Amino acid sequence: MEERKIEILLNKYLQGTATAKERTAVEEWYLKFKETERPEITDTFVESSTDRIWQRLEAQFDLPEQTTTIPLHRRISTWAAAAAIVLVALAGLFYHYSNGSIAERPGLANQSDVAPGGNKAILTLANGKKISLNDAENGALAQQAGISISKTADGQLVYEPKALDKELSPKEISYNTVETPRGGQYQISLPDGTKVRLNAASSLSYPATFAGQDQRMVQLTGEAYFEVAKDKQHPFTVKSKGQEITVLGTHFNVNAYADEPAVKTALLEGSVKISAGTVAVVIRPGQQASLKNGNINIEEVNTSVMADWKAGKFRFKNEPLASILRRVSRWYDVEIVYSPGFKDMPTFTGSVSRFDNVSAVLKMLEETSDVKFSIEGKTIKVQ
C-alpha cells in the first residue's frame, strides 16, 4: 500500500484543501466501506489524524464521546469495530481513488457545493508575532515565560510548563490569543491541563502561564467547549459578552457570538457560577443559562445537542431556521441571502454530520419543510 498517498489525500480533505473529486473519494468510501480486511498502517499515520477521525466516528455512528484525547490505536481494544472501520475505509479509499473508479457526487440540485471547515487558526503571541497554525509544521513553535508552545500531529496547540527561574508576578504574564476564522476550529491545551475547543469564528485570549495568579482567567468571543482542570486554590474564570463564568473544574459549552440574541452556557459536568452585573446564578449538569438583556434564564436541556459541534455534528431540536443558518454560515464560511418577501421561519429537529458538504445539510432541511435553497459559489439563497 502506498501509505504516503493516503496520508496526503486524507490530510487535504481534513484541512479543506481537497478537490471536488478527492472529497468525493473520501466521503463515498467513508460511508460505503465494508469490513473485509484490516490493512497494515503504521501507528504514526493513524495517530496523525486520530482526533479528527474519532470526531467523524462519533458523528457517523453516534459513539459515546471521549473526554480525553487517546491515540486511536490504543482505543482498538475497547472500540475494535470502530477502529476497523477507519482502517478499512482508508484502504478502500486509496484503491478506488487511485483507480479513478468513483464518480463525482452531485451537490444540491446539481449545483456547486461547499466543503466543510477544518483545523484552522491564528496564534498571536505576546510580542505580536502571528503564527498560522494550519500552515505551521508540527513541533515546537515558541517559548514564553518558561512555557513551551507546540503544535501536535493531531491538530492541537499545547502549552507545556517548564521549570521557572522565579515566581512570576501578574504584570509579567504573557498573554496569547488563538483566533479561528469562519470555517475553522482548533483545540488548545493550556498549561494547567485545561482543554479548550474553539468553534468557527471564535477567539480565546489567555495567559501563557497561570503562575503568580490567584485565578485562571481567559477571555472568549464566539463559541468554545471547556474541560477545566481541577484546582480548588485557583478558580477558572471565562469572560464572554457581558458575563463571567467561574468554576473549579468542570465541562461546559459557551456560545457567545456577537450575532446571537443571547449568551448560552450549557453544563455537562460539575457546577458553574454565572455572573452578569448584579445577577448571579449557579447551574447544574443538564441545565443551560441564557443571558439576554441583563437577565439570566435557566432551563433543562439535552447538553449533547448544545455541544453538538464538538462531536462533529449539527443537531437541531425545535431550532429556528435562522439560528441553524447562522451556524451553517460560520462553519462553511458562506453568506446567507433570503429571497425578497421570505418570512416563514420554521423550526427543525434532526441531525447531520458537520463533515458533510453544505448540500447535505441543506437537503435535510429541504426534505422536512417547504424551504428551498440554491448554492451560488459561497452564497446560499433561501427561498
Tab-separated table of C-alpha atoms in Angstrom:
chain	number	residue	atom	x	y	z
A	1	MET	CA	0.000	0.000	0.000
A	2	GLU	CA	1.259	3.483	-0.858
A	3	GLU	CA	0.607	4.824	2.610
A	4	ARG	CA	2.026	8.278	1.905
A	5	LYS	CA	-0.547	8.932	-0.842
A	6	ILE	CA	-3.360	8.014	1.535
A	7	GLU	CA	-1.971	10.318	4.200
A	8	ILE	CA	-1.682	13.243	1.772
A	9	LEU	CA	-5.235	12.753	0.497
A	10	LEU	CA	-6.748	12.411	3.973
A	11	ASN	CA	-4.921	15.465	5.302
A	12	LYS	CA	-6.034	17.541	2.309
A	13	TYR	CA	-9.624	16.539	2.984
A	14	LEU	CA	-9.441	17.263	6.731
A	15	GLN	CA	-7.916	20.698	6.135
A	16	GLY	CA	-10.402	21.667	3.430
A	17	THR	CA	-7.917	21.805	0.529
A	18	ALA	CA	-9.045	18.691	-1.362
A	19	THR	CA	-10.513	18.946	-4.865
A	20	ALA	CA	-14.135	18.010	-5.507
A	21	LYS	CA	-13.041	14.604	-6.828
A	22	GLU	CA	-10.830	13.983	-3.798
A	23	ARG	CA	-13.618	14.982	-1.397
A	24	THR	CA	-15.981	12.623	-3.212
A	25	ALA	CA	-13.490	9.773	-2.854
A	26	VAL	CA	-13.139	10.306	0.883
A	27	GLU	CA	-16.841	10.750	1.560
A	28	GLU	CA	-18.103	7.884	-0.595
A	29	TRP	CA	-15.714	5.367	0.889
A	30	TYR	CA	-16.211	6.645	4.387
A	31	LEU	CA	-19.930	5.958	4.046
A	32	LYS	CA	-19.884	2.825	1.852
A	33	PHE	CA	-16.993	0.729	3.179
A	34	LYS	CA	-17.390	-2.935	4.107
A	35	GLU	CA	-15.470	-4.584	6.921
A	36	THR	CA	-13.462	-7.074	4.874
A	37	GLU	CA	-9.838	-6.975	5.936
A	38	ARG	CA	-7.572	-4.810	8.052
A	39	PRO	CA	-4.672	-3.208	6.123
A	40	GLU	CA	-1.250	-2.582	7.564
A	41	ILE	CA	-0.999	1.081	8.534
A	42	THR	CA	1.622	2.332	10.959
A	43	ASP	CA	0.751	3.831	14.328
A	44	THR	CA	2.381	7.086	13.262
A	45	PHE	CA	-0.004	7.518	10.352
A	46	VAL	CA	-3.078	6.590	12.390
A	47	GLU	CA	-2.137	8.943	15.247
A	48	SER	CA	-1.534	11.846	12.858
A	49	SER	CA	-5.285	12.147	12.215
A	50	THR	CA	-6.717	10.437	15.307
A	51	ASP	CA	-8.677	13.326	16.788
A	52	ARG	CA	-10.456	14.283	13.555
A	53	ILE	CA	-11.083	10.612	12.624
A	54	TRP	CA	-12.612	9.959	16.042
A	55	GLN	CA	-14.864	13.008	15.634
A	56	ARG	CA	-16.049	11.511	12.330
A	57	LEU	CA	-16.785	8.189	14.043
A	58	GLU	CA	-18.757	9.940	16.781
A	59	ALA	CA	-20.707	11.889	14.187
A	60	GLN	CA	-21.397	8.945	11.873
A	61	PHE	CA	-22.085	6.179	14.390
A	62	ASP	CA	-23.230	8.112	17.476
A	63	LEU	CA	-20.472	6.655	19.649
A	64	PRO	CA	-20.021	7.793	23.272
A	65	GLU	CA	-17.943	10.965	23.418
A	66	GLN	CA	-14.407	10.764	24.758
A	67	THR	CA	-13.349	13.298	27.396
A	68	THR	CA	-9.643	12.818	26.826
A	69	THR	CA	-7.557	12.528	23.685
A	70	ILE	CA	-6.406	8.914	23.335
A	71	PRO	CA	-4.418	7.660	20.338
A	72	LEU	CA	-6.723	5.688	18.076
A	73	HIS	CA	-4.578	2.544	18.093
A	74	ARG	CA	-4.955	2.404	21.899
A	75	ARG	CA	-8.725	2.607	21.608
A	76	ILE	CA	-8.892	-0.517	19.461
A	77	SER	CA	-9.166	-2.840	22.487
A	78	THR	CA	-12.355	-1.034	23.509
A	79	TRP	CA	-13.654	0.184	20.167
A	80	ALA	CA	-12.332	-2.562	17.904
A	81	ALA	CA	-15.151	-2.387	15.408
A	82	ALA	CA	-14.957	1.391	15.156
A	83	ALA	CA	-11.198	1.366	14.633
A	84	ALA	CA	-11.531	-1.317	11.968
A	85	ILE	CA	-13.999	0.925	10.194
A	86	VAL	CA	-11.380	3.665	9.884
A	87	LEU	CA	-8.636	1.351	8.633
A	88	VAL	CA	-10.820	-0.449	6.108
A	89	ALA	CA	-12.243	2.838	4.860
A	90	LEU	CA	-8.728	4.142	4.256
A	91	ALA	CA	-7.746	1.020	2.326
A	92	GLY	CA	-10.815	1.183	0.103
A	93	LEU	CA	-10.379	4.908	-0.296
A	94	PHE	CA	-6.862	4.611	-1.691
A	95	TYR	CA	-7.674	1.720	-4.013
A	96	HIS	CA	-10.672	3.349	-5.631
A	97	TYR	CA	-9.232	6.860	-5.665
A	98	SER	CA	-6.027	5.731	-7.394
A	99	ASN	CA	-8.042	3.765	-9.972
A	100	GLY	CA	-10.420	6.651	-10.658
A	101	SER	CA	-13.494	4.499	-10.128
A	102	ILE	CA	-15.584	6.958	-8.141
A	103	ALA	CA	-17.878	9.375	-9.948
A	104	GLU	CA	-18.458	12.933	-8.833
A	105	ARG	CA	-21.346	13.130	-6.379
A	106	PRO	CA	-23.782	15.847	-7.426
A	107	GLY	CA	-24.432	18.632	-4.954
A	108	LEU	CA	-27.761	20.213	-4.117
A	109	ALA	CA	-29.881	20.302	-7.279
A	110	ASN	CA	-26.711	19.625	-9.331
A	111	GLN	CA	-25.267	22.969	-8.294
A	112	SER	CA	-21.907	23.925	-6.840
A	113	ASP	CA	-21.132	22.725	-3.336
A	114	VAL	CA	-19.109	23.930	-0.367
A	115	ALA	CA	-16.729	21.756	1.674
A	116	PRO	CA	-16.866	21.753	5.492
A	117	GLY	CA	-14.455	23.640	7.712
A	118	GLY	CA	-11.361	22.178	9.348
A	119	ASN	CA	-8.493	22.838	11.743
A	120	LYS	CA	-7.567	26.464	11.016
A	121	ALA	CA	-6.435	29.150	13.438
A	122	ILE	CA	-4.012	32.018	14.015
A	123	LEU	CA	-1.916	32.179	17.183
A	124	THR	CA	-0.868	35.675	18.277
A	125	LEU	CA	1.978	35.714	20.812
A	126	ALA	CA	2.533	38.362	23.486
A	127	ASN	CA	5.104	40.136	21.294
A	128	GLY	CA	2.573	40.487	18.468
A	129	LYS	CA	4.007	37.706	16.302
A	130	LYS	CA	1.303	35.799	14.408
A	131	ILE	CA	1.575	32.099	13.537
A	132	SER	CA	-0.775	30.332	11.132
A	133	LEU	CA	-1.437	27.022	12.882
A	134	ASN	CA	-2.777	25.322	9.758
A	135	ASP	CA	0.458	26.176	7.904
A	136	ALA	CA	2.969	25.681	10.744
A	137	GLU	CA	4.988	22.464	10.953
A	138	ASN	CA	4.291	20.085	13.826
A	139	GLY	CA	6.579	20.541	16.833
A	140	ALA	CA	7.851	23.475	18.883
A	141	LEU	CA	6.553	26.905	17.859
A	142	ALA	CA	7.778	29.236	20.617
A	143	GLN	CA	8.738	29.609	24.283
A	144	GLN	CA	7.323	32.173	26.710
A	145	ALA	CA	7.773	32.609	30.464
A	146	GLY	CA	9.144	29.101	30.878
A	147	ILE	CA	6.343	27.603	28.769
A	148	SER	CA	6.947	25.530	25.641
A	149	ILE	CA	4.304	26.078	22.934
A	150	SER	CA	3.977	23.354	20.308
A	151	LYS	CA	1.651	22.009	17.631
A	152	THR	CA	0.834	18.298	17.689
A	153	ALA	CA	0.227	15.988	14.737
A	154	ASP	CA	-3.488	15.706	15.548
A	155	GLY	CA	-4.063	19.459	15.321
A	156	GLN	CA	-3.714	20.737	18.885
A	157	LEU	CA	-1.886	23.719	20.350
A	158	VAL	CA	-0.168	22.561	23.551
A	159	TYR	CA	1.300	24.689	26.350
A	160	GLU	CA	3.728	22.652	28.431
A	161	PRO	CA	5.110	24.163	31.660
A	162	LYS	CA	8.862	24.044	32.180
A	163	ALA	CA	10.907	24.869	35.281
A	164	LEU	CA	10.552	28.570	36.152
A	165	ASP	CA	13.545	30.573	37.336
A	166	LYS	CA	11.344	32.629	39.632
A	167	GLU	CA	7.734	33.174	40.640
A	168	LEU	CA	6.113	35.442	38.065
A	169	SER	CA	4.066	38.486	39.032
A	170	PRO	CA	0.794	39.258	37.210
A	171	LYS	CA	2.337	42.189	35.315
A	172	GLU	CA	4.932	39.854	33.828
A	173	ILE	CA	2.371	37.433	32.425
A	174	SER	CA	2.435	36.995	28.645
A	175	TYR	CA	-0.996	36.898	27.018
A	176	ASN	CA	-1.676	34.885	23.864
A	177	THR	CA	-4.702	34.738	21.561
A	178	VAL	CA	-5.954	31.993	19.278
A	179	GLU	CA	-8.452	33.047	16.618
A	180	THR	CA	-10.345	30.693	14.330
A	181	PRO	CA	-11.705	32.039	11.032
A	182	ARG	CA	-15.111	31.253	9.589
A	183	GLY	CA	-14.762	27.631	8.526
A	184	GLY	CA	-12.156	26.883	11.204
A	185	GLN	CA	-11.845	25.171	14.576
A	186	TYR	CA	-8.957	24.365	16.903
A	187	GLN	CA	-8.103	22.717	20.217
A	188	ILE	CA	-5.839	24.253	22.849
A	189	SER	CA	-4.274	22.560	25.856
A	190	LEU	CA	-3.483	25.262	28.429
A	191	PRO	CA	-0.530	24.959	30.857
A	192	ASP	CA	-2.823	23.909	33.751
A	193	GLY	CA	-4.158	20.976	31.728
A	194	THR	CA	-7.443	22.651	30.759
A	195	LYS	CA	-8.570	21.749	27.239
A	196	VAL	CA	-10.476	24.238	25.102
A	197	ARG	CA	-12.068	23.557	21.728
A	198	LEU	CA	-12.758	26.698	19.717
A	199	ASN	CA	-15.563	26.674	17.186
A	200	ALA	CA	-15.558	28.685	13.964
A	201	ALA	CA	-15.208	32.499	14.040
A	202	SER	CA	-14.098	32.482	17.683
A	203	SER	CA	-11.166	33.697	19.744
A	204	LEU	CA	-9.643	32.885	23.119
A	205	SER	CA	-7.185	35.148	24.969
A	206	TYR	CA	-5.296	33.631	27.894
A	207	PRO	CA	-2.003	33.856	29.842
A	208	ALA	CA	0.844	31.702	28.560
A	209	THR	CA	1.217	30.646	32.211
A	210	PHE	CA	-1.027	30.892	35.265
A	211	ALA	CA	1.954	31.119	37.650
A	212	GLY	CA	1.734	34.040	40.086
A	213	GLN	CA	-2.029	34.495	39.654
A	214	ASP	CA	-4.811	33.881	42.154
A	215	GLN	CA	-7.208	32.772	39.448
A	216	ARG	CA	-7.057	31.375	35.939
A	217	MET	CA	-8.819	33.888	33.722
A	218	VAL	CA	-9.473	33.726	29.974
A	219	GLN	CA	-11.493	35.851	27.545
A	220	LEU	CA	-13.796	34.287	24.928
A	221	THR	CA	-15.631	35.574	21.894
A	222	GLY	CA	-17.658	33.135	19.826
A	223	GLU	CA	-18.087	29.552	20.983
A	224	ALA	CA	-15.892	27.129	22.921
A	225	TYR	CA	-16.131	23.867	24.841
A	226	PHE	CA	-14.121	23.796	28.081
A	227	GLU	CA	-12.769	20.822	30.014
A	228	VAL	CA	-11.347	22.646	33.019
A	229	ALA	CA	-8.599	21.002	35.078
A	230	LYS	CA	-9.487	20.886	38.775
A	231	ASP	CA	-7.623	23.328	41.034
A	232	LYS	CA	-9.518	24.382	44.166
A	233	GLN	CA	-6.940	27.028	45.019
A	234	HIS	CA	-7.178	28.773	41.655
A	235	PRO	CA	-10.705	29.219	40.215
A	236	PHE	CA	-11.052	29.245	36.440
A	237	THR	CA	-12.957	32.234	35.024
A	238	VAL	CA	-14.267	32.734	31.493
A	239	LYS	CA	-15.242	36.278	30.463
A	240	SER	CA	-17.598	36.486	27.498
A	241	LYS	CA	-20.058	39.091	26.189
A	242	GLY	CA	-21.251	40.652	29.441
A	243	GLN	CA	-20.877	37.676	31.751
A	244	GLU	CA	-18.312	35.797	33.827
A	245	ILE	CA	-18.309	32.057	34.427
A	246	THR	CA	-16.389	30.809	37.464
A	247	VAL	CA	-15.552	27.137	38.014
A	248	LEU	CA	-13.083	24.938	39.871
A	249	GLY	CA	-13.122	22.043	37.416
A	250	THR	CA	-15.879	21.063	35.030
A	251	HIS	CA	-17.062	20.576	31.415
A	252	PHE	CA	-19.247	23.211	29.774
A	253	ASN	CA	-20.032	24.905	26.474
A	254	VAL	CA	-20.296	28.674	25.955
A	255	ASN	CA	-21.951	30.256	22.916
A	256	ALA	CA	-21.226	33.995	22.928
A	257	TYR	CA	-21.313	35.063	19.288
A	258	ALA	CA	-21.994	38.728	18.642
A	259	ASP	CA	-24.794	37.894	16.168
A	260	GLU	CA	-26.674	35.595	18.559
A	261	PRO	CA	-29.550	37.073	20.615
A	262	ALA	CA	-28.364	35.510	23.886
A	263	VAL	CA	-25.226	34.142	25.536
A	264	LYS	CA	-25.797	30.455	26.271
A	265	THR	CA	-23.849	28.374	28.793
A	266	ALA	CA	-24.633	24.641	28.862
A	267	LEU	CA	-23.199	22.497	31.667
A	268	LEU	CA	-22.231	18.864	31.116
A	269	GLU	CA	-20.323	18.106	34.314
A	270	GLY	CA	-19.660	19.756	37.706
A	271	SER	CA	-21.130	23.160	38.524
A	272	VAL	CA	-20.556	26.725	37.399
A	273	LYS	CA	-21.419	30.174	38.693
A	274	ILE	CA	-22.534	32.708	36.100
A	275	SER	CA	-22.438	36.414	36.929
A	276	ALA	CA	-23.785	39.314	34.872
A	277	GLY	CA	-23.848	42.677	36.615
A	278	THR	CA	-25.741	42.238	39.875
A	279	VAL	CA	-27.260	38.916	38.791
A	280	ALA	CA	-25.584	35.602	39.659
A	281	VAL	CA	-26.819	32.013	39.263
A	282	VAL	CA	-25.408	28.517	39.731
A	283	ILE	CA	-26.368	25.803	37.249
A	284	ARG	CA	-26.051	22.033	37.450
A	285	PRO	CA	-25.398	19.365	34.777
A	286	GLY	CA	-28.162	19.202	32.186
A	287	GLN	CA	-29.019	22.885	32.527
A	288	GLN	CA	-28.399	25.851	30.272
A	289	ALA	CA	-28.250	29.503	31.303
A	290	SER	CA	-29.236	32.122	28.707
A	291	LEU	CA	-28.194	35.736	29.266
A	292	LYS	CA	-30.317	38.285	27.413
A	293	ASN	CA	-30.924	41.963	28.218
A	294	GLY	CA	-29.259	41.571	31.604
A	295	ASN	CA	-31.498	38.686	32.673
A	296	ILE	CA	-30.430	35.041	33.075
A	297	ASN	CA	-32.913	32.298	32.281
A	298	ILE	CA	-32.217	28.668	33.295
A	299	GLU	CA	-33.716	25.670	31.509
A	300	GLU	CA	-33.250	21.913	31.326
A	301	VAL	CA	-31.639	20.915	28.024
A	302	ASN	CA	-30.092	17.997	26.185
A	303	THR	CA	-26.471	19.039	26.641
A	304	SER	CA	-25.299	16.760	23.833
A	305	VAL	CA	-27.329	18.937	21.480
A	306	MET	CA	-25.902	22.151	22.918
A	307	ALA	CA	-22.323	20.911	22.387
A	308	ASP	CA	-23.058	19.050	19.145
A	309	TRP	CA	-20.296	20.746	17.159
A	310	LYS	CA	-17.631	19.231	19.432
A	311	ALA	CA	-18.758	15.754	18.363
A	312	GLY	CA	-18.730	16.729	14.690
A	313	LYS	CA	-22.494	17.149	14.309
A	314	PHE	CA	-25.211	19.646	13.619
A	315	ARG	CA	-28.083	18.721	15.923
A	316	PHE	CA	-31.348	20.617	15.885
A	317	LYS	CA	-34.180	20.394	18.386
A	318	ASN	CA	-37.054	22.704	17.514
A	319	GLU	CA	-34.447	25.186	16.316
A	320	PRO	CA	-35.496	28.103	14.080
A	321	LEU	CA	-34.158	28.156	10.543
A	322	ALA	CA	-32.375	31.496	11.048
A	323	SER	CA	-30.417	30.065	14.006
A	324	ILE	CA	-29.428	26.970	12.019
A	325	LEU	CA	-28.274	29.022	9.047
A	326	ARG	CA	-26.122	31.251	11.255
A	327	ARG	CA	-24.267	28.106	12.315
A	328	VAL	CA	-24.030	26.906	8.728
A	329	SER	CA	-22.689	30.296	7.658
A	330	ARG	CA	-19.871	30.253	10.216
A	331	TRP	CA	-18.782	26.649	9.637
A	332	TYR	CA	-18.882	26.653	5.833
A	333	ASP	CA	-17.822	30.312	5.516
A	334	VAL	CA	-20.794	31.176	3.315
A	335	GLU	CA	-23.169	34.116	3.065
A	336	ILE	CA	-26.875	33.510	3.651
A	337	VAL	CA	-29.252	35.541	1.497
A	338	TYR	CA	-33.036	35.422	1.975
A	339	SER	CA	-35.204	35.973	-1.089
A	340	PRO	CA	-37.426	39.102	-1.094
A	341	GLY	CA	-40.579	38.526	0.893
A	342	PHE	CA	-39.292	35.412	2.708
A	343	LYS	CA	-40.927	35.409	6.146
A	344	ASP	CA	-41.586	31.815	7.125
A	345	MET	CA	-39.106	30.672	9.793
A	346	PRO	CA	-39.901	27.012	10.502
A	347	THR	CA	-38.222	25.045	13.276
A	348	PHE	CA	-36.316	21.812	12.737
A	349	THR	CA	-35.352	18.695	14.671
A	350	GLY	CA	-32.682	16.423	13.256
A	351	SER	CA	-29.000	15.606	12.975
A	352	VAL	CA	-26.361	15.656	10.245
A	353	SER	CA	-22.565	15.406	10.206
A	354	ARG	CA	-20.570	18.650	10.165
A	355	PHE	CA	-18.083	16.868	7.922
A	356	ASP	CA	-20.550	16.602	5.036
A	357	ASN	CA	-20.597	19.227	2.322
A	358	VAL	CA	-23.099	22.009	2.879
A	359	SER	CA	-25.516	20.452	0.360
A	360	ALA	CA	-26.158	17.552	2.767
A	361	VAL	CA	-27.281	19.941	5.499
A	362	LEU	CA	-29.480	21.933	3.134
A	363	LYS	CA	-31.016	18.800	1.626
A	364	MET	CA	-32.062	17.603	5.086
A	365	LEU	CA	-33.742	20.952	5.735
A	366	GLU	CA	-35.461	20.879	2.336
A	367	GLU	CA	-36.831	17.377	2.891
A	368	THR	CA	-38.619	18.370	6.089
A	369	SER	CA	-40.068	21.732	5.025
A	370	ASP	CA	-41.177	23.869	2.087
A	371	VAL	CA	-37.962	25.894	2.204
A	372	LYS	CA	-35.709	25.647	-0.863
A	373	PHE	CA	-32.038	26.542	-1.225
A	374	SER	CA	-29.697	27.312	-4.079
A	375	ILE	CA	-25.893	27.457	-3.932
A	376	GLU	CA	-24.009	30.016	-5.975
A	377	GLY	CA	-20.309	29.969	-5.153
A	378	LYS	CA	-20.051	30.921	-1.475
A	379	THR	CA	-23.599	32.242	-1.293
A	380	ILE	CA	-26.663	30.268	-0.195
A	381	LYS	CA	-30.013	31.698	-1.253
A	382	VAL	CA	-33.102	30.864	0.801
A	383	GLN	CA	-36.454	30.700	-0.964
